[in-house]
PDB file of C-alpha atoms in Angstrom:
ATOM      1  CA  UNK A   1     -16.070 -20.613  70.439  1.00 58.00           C
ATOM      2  CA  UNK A   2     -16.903 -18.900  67.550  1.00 67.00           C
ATOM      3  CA  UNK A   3     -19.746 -21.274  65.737  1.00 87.00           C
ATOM      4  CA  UNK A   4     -22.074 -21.320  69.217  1.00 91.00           C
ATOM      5  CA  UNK A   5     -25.540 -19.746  69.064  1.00 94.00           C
ATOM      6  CA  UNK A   6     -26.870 -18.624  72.397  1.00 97.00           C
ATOM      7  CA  UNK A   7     -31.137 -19.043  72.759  1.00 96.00           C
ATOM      8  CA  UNK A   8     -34.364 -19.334  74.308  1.00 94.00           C
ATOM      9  CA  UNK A   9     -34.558 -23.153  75.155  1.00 93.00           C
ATOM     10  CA  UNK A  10     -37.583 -24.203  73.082  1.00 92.00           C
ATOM     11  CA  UNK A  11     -40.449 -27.085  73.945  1.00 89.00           C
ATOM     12  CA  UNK A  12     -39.004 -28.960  70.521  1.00 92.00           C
ATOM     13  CA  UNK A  13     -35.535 -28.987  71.953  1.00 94.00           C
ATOM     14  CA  UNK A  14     -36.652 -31.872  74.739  1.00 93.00           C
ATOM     15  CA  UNK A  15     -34.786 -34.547  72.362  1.00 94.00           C
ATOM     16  CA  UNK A  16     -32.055 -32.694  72.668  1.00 95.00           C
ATOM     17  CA  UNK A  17     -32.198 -31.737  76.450  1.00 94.00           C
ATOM     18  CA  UNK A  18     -32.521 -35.715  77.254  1.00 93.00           C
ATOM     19  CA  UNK A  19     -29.061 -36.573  74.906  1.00 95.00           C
ATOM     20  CA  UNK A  20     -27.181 -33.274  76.810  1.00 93.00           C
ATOM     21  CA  UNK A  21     -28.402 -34.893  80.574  1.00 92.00           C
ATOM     22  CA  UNK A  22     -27.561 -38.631  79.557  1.00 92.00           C
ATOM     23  CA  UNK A  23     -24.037 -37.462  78.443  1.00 91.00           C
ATOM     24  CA  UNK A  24     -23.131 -36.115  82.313  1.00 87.00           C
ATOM     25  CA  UNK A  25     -20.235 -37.656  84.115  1.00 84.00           C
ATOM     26  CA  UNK A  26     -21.446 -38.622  87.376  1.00 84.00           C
ATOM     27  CA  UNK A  27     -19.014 -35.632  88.889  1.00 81.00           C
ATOM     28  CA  UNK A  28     -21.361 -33.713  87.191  1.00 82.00           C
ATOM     29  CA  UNK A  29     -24.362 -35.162  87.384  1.00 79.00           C
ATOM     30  CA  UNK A  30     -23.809 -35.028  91.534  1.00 79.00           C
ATOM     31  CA  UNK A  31     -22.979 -31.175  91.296  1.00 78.00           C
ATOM     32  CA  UNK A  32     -25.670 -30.103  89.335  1.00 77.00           C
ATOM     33  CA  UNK A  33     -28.007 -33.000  88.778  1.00 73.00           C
ATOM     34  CA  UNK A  34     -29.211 -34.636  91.346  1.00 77.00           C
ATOM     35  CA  UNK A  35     -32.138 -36.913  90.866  1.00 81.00           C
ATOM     36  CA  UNK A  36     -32.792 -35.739  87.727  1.00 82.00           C
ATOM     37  CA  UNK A  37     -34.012 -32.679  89.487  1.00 85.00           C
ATOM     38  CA  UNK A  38     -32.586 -30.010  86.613  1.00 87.00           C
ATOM     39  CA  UNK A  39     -33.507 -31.989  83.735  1.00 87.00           C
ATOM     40  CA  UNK A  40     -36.875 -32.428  84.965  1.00 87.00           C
ATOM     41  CA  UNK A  41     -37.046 -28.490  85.456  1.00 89.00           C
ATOM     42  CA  UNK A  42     -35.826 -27.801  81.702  1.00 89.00           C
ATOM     43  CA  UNK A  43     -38.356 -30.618  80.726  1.00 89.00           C
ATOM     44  CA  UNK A  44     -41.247 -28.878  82.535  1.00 87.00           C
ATOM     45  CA  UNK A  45     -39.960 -25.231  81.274  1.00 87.00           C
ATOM     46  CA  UNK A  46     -39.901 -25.939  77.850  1.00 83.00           C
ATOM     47  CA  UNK A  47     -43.936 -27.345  77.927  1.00 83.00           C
ATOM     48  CA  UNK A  48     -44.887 -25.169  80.292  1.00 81.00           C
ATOM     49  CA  UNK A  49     -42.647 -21.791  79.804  1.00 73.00           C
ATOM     50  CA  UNK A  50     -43.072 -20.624  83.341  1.00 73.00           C
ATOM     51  CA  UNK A  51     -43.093 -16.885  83.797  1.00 75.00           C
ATOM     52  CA  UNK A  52     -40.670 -16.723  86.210  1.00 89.00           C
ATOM     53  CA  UNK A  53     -38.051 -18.470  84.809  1.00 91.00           C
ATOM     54  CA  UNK A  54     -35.748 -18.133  81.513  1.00 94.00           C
ATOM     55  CA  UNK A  55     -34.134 -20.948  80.093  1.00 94.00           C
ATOM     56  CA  UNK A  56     -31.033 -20.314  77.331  1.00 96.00           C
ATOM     57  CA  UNK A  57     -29.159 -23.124  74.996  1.00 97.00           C
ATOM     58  CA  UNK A  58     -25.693 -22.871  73.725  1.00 97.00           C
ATOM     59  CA  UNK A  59     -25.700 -24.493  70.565  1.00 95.00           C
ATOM     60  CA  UNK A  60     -22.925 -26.161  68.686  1.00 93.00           C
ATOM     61  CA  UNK A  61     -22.921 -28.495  65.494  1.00 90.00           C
ATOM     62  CA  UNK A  62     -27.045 -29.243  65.879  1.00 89.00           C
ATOM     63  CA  UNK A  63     -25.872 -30.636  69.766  1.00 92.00           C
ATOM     64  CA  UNK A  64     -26.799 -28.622  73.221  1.00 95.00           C
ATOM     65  CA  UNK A  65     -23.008 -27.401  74.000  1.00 96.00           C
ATOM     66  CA  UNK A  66     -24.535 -25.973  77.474  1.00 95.00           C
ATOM     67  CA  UNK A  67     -27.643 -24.288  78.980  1.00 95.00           C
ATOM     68  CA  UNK A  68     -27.875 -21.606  81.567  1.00 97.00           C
ATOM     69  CA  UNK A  69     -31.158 -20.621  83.746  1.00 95.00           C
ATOM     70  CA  UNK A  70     -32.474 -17.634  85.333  1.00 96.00           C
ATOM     71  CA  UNK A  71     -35.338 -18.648  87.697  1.00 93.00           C
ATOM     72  CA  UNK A  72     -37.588 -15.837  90.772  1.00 94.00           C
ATOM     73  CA  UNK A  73     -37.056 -13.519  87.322  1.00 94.00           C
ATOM     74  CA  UNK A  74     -39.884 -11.689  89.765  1.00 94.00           C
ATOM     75  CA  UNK A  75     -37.925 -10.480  92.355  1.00 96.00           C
ATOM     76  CA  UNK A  76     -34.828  -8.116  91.868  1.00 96.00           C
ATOM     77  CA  UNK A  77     -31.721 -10.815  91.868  1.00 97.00           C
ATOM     78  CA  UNK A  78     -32.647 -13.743  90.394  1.00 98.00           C
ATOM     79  CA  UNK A  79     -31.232 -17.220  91.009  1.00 96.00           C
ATOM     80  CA  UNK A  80     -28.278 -18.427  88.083  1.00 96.00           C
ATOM     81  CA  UNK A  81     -27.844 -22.167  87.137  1.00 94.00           C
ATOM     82  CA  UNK A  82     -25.269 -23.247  84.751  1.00 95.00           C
ATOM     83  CA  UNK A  83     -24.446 -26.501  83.020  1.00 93.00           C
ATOM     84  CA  UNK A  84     -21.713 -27.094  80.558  1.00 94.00           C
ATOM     85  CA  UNK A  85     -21.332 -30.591  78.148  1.00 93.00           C
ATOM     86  CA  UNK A  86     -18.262 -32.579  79.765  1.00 91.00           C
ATOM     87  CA  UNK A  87     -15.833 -32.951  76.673  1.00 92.00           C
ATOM     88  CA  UNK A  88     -16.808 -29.038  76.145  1.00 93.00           C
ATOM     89  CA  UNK A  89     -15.511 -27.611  79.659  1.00 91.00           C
ATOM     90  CA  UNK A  90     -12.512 -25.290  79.604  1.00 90.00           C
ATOM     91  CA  UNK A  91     -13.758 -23.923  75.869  1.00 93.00           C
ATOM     92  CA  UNK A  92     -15.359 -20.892  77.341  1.00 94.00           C
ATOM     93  CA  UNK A  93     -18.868 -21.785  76.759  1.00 95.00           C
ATOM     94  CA  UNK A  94     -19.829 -20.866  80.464  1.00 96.00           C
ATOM     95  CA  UNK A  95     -18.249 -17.643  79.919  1.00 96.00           C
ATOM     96  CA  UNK A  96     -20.355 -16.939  77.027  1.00 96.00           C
ATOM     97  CA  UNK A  97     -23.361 -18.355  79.073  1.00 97.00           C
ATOM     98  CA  UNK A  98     -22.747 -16.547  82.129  1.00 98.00           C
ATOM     99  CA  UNK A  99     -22.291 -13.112  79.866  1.00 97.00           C
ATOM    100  CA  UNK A 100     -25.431 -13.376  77.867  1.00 97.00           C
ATOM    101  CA  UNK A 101     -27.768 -13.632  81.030  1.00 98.00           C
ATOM    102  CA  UNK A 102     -26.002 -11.180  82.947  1.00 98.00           C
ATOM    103  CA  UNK A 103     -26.827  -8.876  79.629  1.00 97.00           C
ATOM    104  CA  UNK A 104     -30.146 -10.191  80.007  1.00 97.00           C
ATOM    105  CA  UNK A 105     -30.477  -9.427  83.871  1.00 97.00           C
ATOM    106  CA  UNK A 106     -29.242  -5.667  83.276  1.00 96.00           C
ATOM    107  CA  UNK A 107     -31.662  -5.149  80.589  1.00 96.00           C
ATOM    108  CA  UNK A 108     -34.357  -6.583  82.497  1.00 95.00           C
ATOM    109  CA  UNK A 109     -33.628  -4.081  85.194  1.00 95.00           C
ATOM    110  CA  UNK A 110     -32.569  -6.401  87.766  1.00 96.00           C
ATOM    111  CA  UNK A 111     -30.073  -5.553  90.467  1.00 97.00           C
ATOM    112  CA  UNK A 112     -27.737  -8.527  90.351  1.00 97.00           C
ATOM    113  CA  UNK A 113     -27.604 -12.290  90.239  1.00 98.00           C
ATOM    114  CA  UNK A 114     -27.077 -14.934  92.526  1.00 97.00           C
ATOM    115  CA  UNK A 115     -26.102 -18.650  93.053  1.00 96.00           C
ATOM    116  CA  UNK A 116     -24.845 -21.285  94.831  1.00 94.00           C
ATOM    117  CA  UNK A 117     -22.447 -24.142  94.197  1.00 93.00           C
ATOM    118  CA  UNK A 118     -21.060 -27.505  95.915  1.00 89.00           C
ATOM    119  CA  UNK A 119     -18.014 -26.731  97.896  1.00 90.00           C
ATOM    120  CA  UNK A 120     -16.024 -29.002  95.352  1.00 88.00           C
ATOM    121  CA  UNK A 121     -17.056 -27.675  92.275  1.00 90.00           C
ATOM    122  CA  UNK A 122     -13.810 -25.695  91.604  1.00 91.00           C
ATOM    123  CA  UNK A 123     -13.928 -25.109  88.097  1.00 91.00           C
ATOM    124  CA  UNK A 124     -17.296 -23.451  88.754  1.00 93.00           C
ATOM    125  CA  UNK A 125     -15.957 -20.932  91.433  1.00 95.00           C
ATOM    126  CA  UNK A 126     -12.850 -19.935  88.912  1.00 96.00           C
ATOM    127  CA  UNK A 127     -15.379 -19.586  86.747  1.00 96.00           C
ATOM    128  CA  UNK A 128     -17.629 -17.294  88.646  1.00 97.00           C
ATOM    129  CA  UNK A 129     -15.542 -15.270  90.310  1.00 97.00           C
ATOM    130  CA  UNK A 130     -14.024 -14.939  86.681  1.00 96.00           C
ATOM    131  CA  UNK A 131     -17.281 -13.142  85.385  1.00 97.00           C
ATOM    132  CA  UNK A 132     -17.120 -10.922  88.271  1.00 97.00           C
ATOM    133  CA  UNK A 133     -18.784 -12.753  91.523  1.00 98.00           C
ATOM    134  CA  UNK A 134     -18.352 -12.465  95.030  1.00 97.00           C
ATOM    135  CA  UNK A 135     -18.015 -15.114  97.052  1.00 96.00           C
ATOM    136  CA  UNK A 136     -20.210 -14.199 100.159  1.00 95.00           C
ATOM    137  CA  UNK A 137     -20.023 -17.188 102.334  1.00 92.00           C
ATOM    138  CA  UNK A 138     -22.451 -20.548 102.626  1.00 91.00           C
ATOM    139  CA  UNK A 139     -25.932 -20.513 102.130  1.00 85.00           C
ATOM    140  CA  UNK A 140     -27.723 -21.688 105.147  1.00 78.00           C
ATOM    141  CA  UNK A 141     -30.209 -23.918 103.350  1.00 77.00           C
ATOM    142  CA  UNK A 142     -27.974 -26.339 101.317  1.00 77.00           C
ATOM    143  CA  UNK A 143     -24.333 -25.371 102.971  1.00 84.00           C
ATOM    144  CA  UNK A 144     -22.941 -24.450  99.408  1.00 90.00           C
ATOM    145  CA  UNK A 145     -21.016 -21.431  98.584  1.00 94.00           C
ATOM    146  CA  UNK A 146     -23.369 -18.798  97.835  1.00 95.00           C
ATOM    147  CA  UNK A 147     -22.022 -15.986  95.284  1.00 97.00           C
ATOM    148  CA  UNK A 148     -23.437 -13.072  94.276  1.00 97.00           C
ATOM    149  CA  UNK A 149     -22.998 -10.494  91.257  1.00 97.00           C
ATOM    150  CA  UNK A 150     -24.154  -6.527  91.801  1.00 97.00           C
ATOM    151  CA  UNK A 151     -24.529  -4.910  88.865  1.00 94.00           C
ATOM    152  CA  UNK A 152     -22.359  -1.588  89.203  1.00 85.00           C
ATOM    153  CA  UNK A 153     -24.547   1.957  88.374  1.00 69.00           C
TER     154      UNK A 153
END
């Protein structure tokens, strides 16, 4: 989409964190939002800015069309979480989202990026293995898919 604006997520964007959380379909909402537990982390981020994390908005028309998150930004492949607003999915926004922070990863000198995702979540494994992960197998601690992305020399 050509009008979106990729940033750092910002402590006066919390109004519009809340309205992008309370528009989640429960499909989504049980894949990547559990118990609040990710809109409680962007909450926290954006008063707190914790150094090991980095938090990016896609916006669209003044509305939060997505958010992606980087967090251990301390150790060499950092963790990937990825959220996309429901009547926005299949518009390439996670692409764009997905690109910018693997940009951001390179120039940060880090040697990949990895993540995990629910076993039904099929829209997010086309879309990972799309922008170039590999699907390694489950990850022992929640038995999700666990991908991973090597940045090539």
């Amino acid at each position: 989409m050509d009008n979106i604006f990729i940033r750092p997520m910002l402590e006066s964007d919390e109004a519009m964190i809340n309205e992008f959380f309370d528009s989640m379909s429960g499909e989504s909402r049980a894949f990547f939002n559990r118990g609040n537990s990710n809109r409680f982390s962007a909450l926290k981020f954006c008063k707190e800015q914790n150094s090991d994390c980095r938090y990016f908005i896609a916006e669209l028309n003044g509305k939060m069309a997505g958010y992606v998150f980087l967090w251990d930004m301390n150790t060499s492949i950092p963790w990937l979480g990825i959220a996309v607003r429901e009547e926005l999915k299949g518009k390439h926004i996670g692409r764009a989202l997905i690109a910018y922070v693997q940009d951001y990863a390179k120039q940060n000198s880090k040697g990949g990026i990895q993540l995990t995702t629910h076993l039904a979540n099929l829209r997010g494994q086309v879309l990972y293995e799309t922008m170039g992960f590999e699907r390694i197998g489950i990850h022992n601690l929640n038995s999700e898919l666990y991908y991973l992305f090597r940045f090539k020399d």
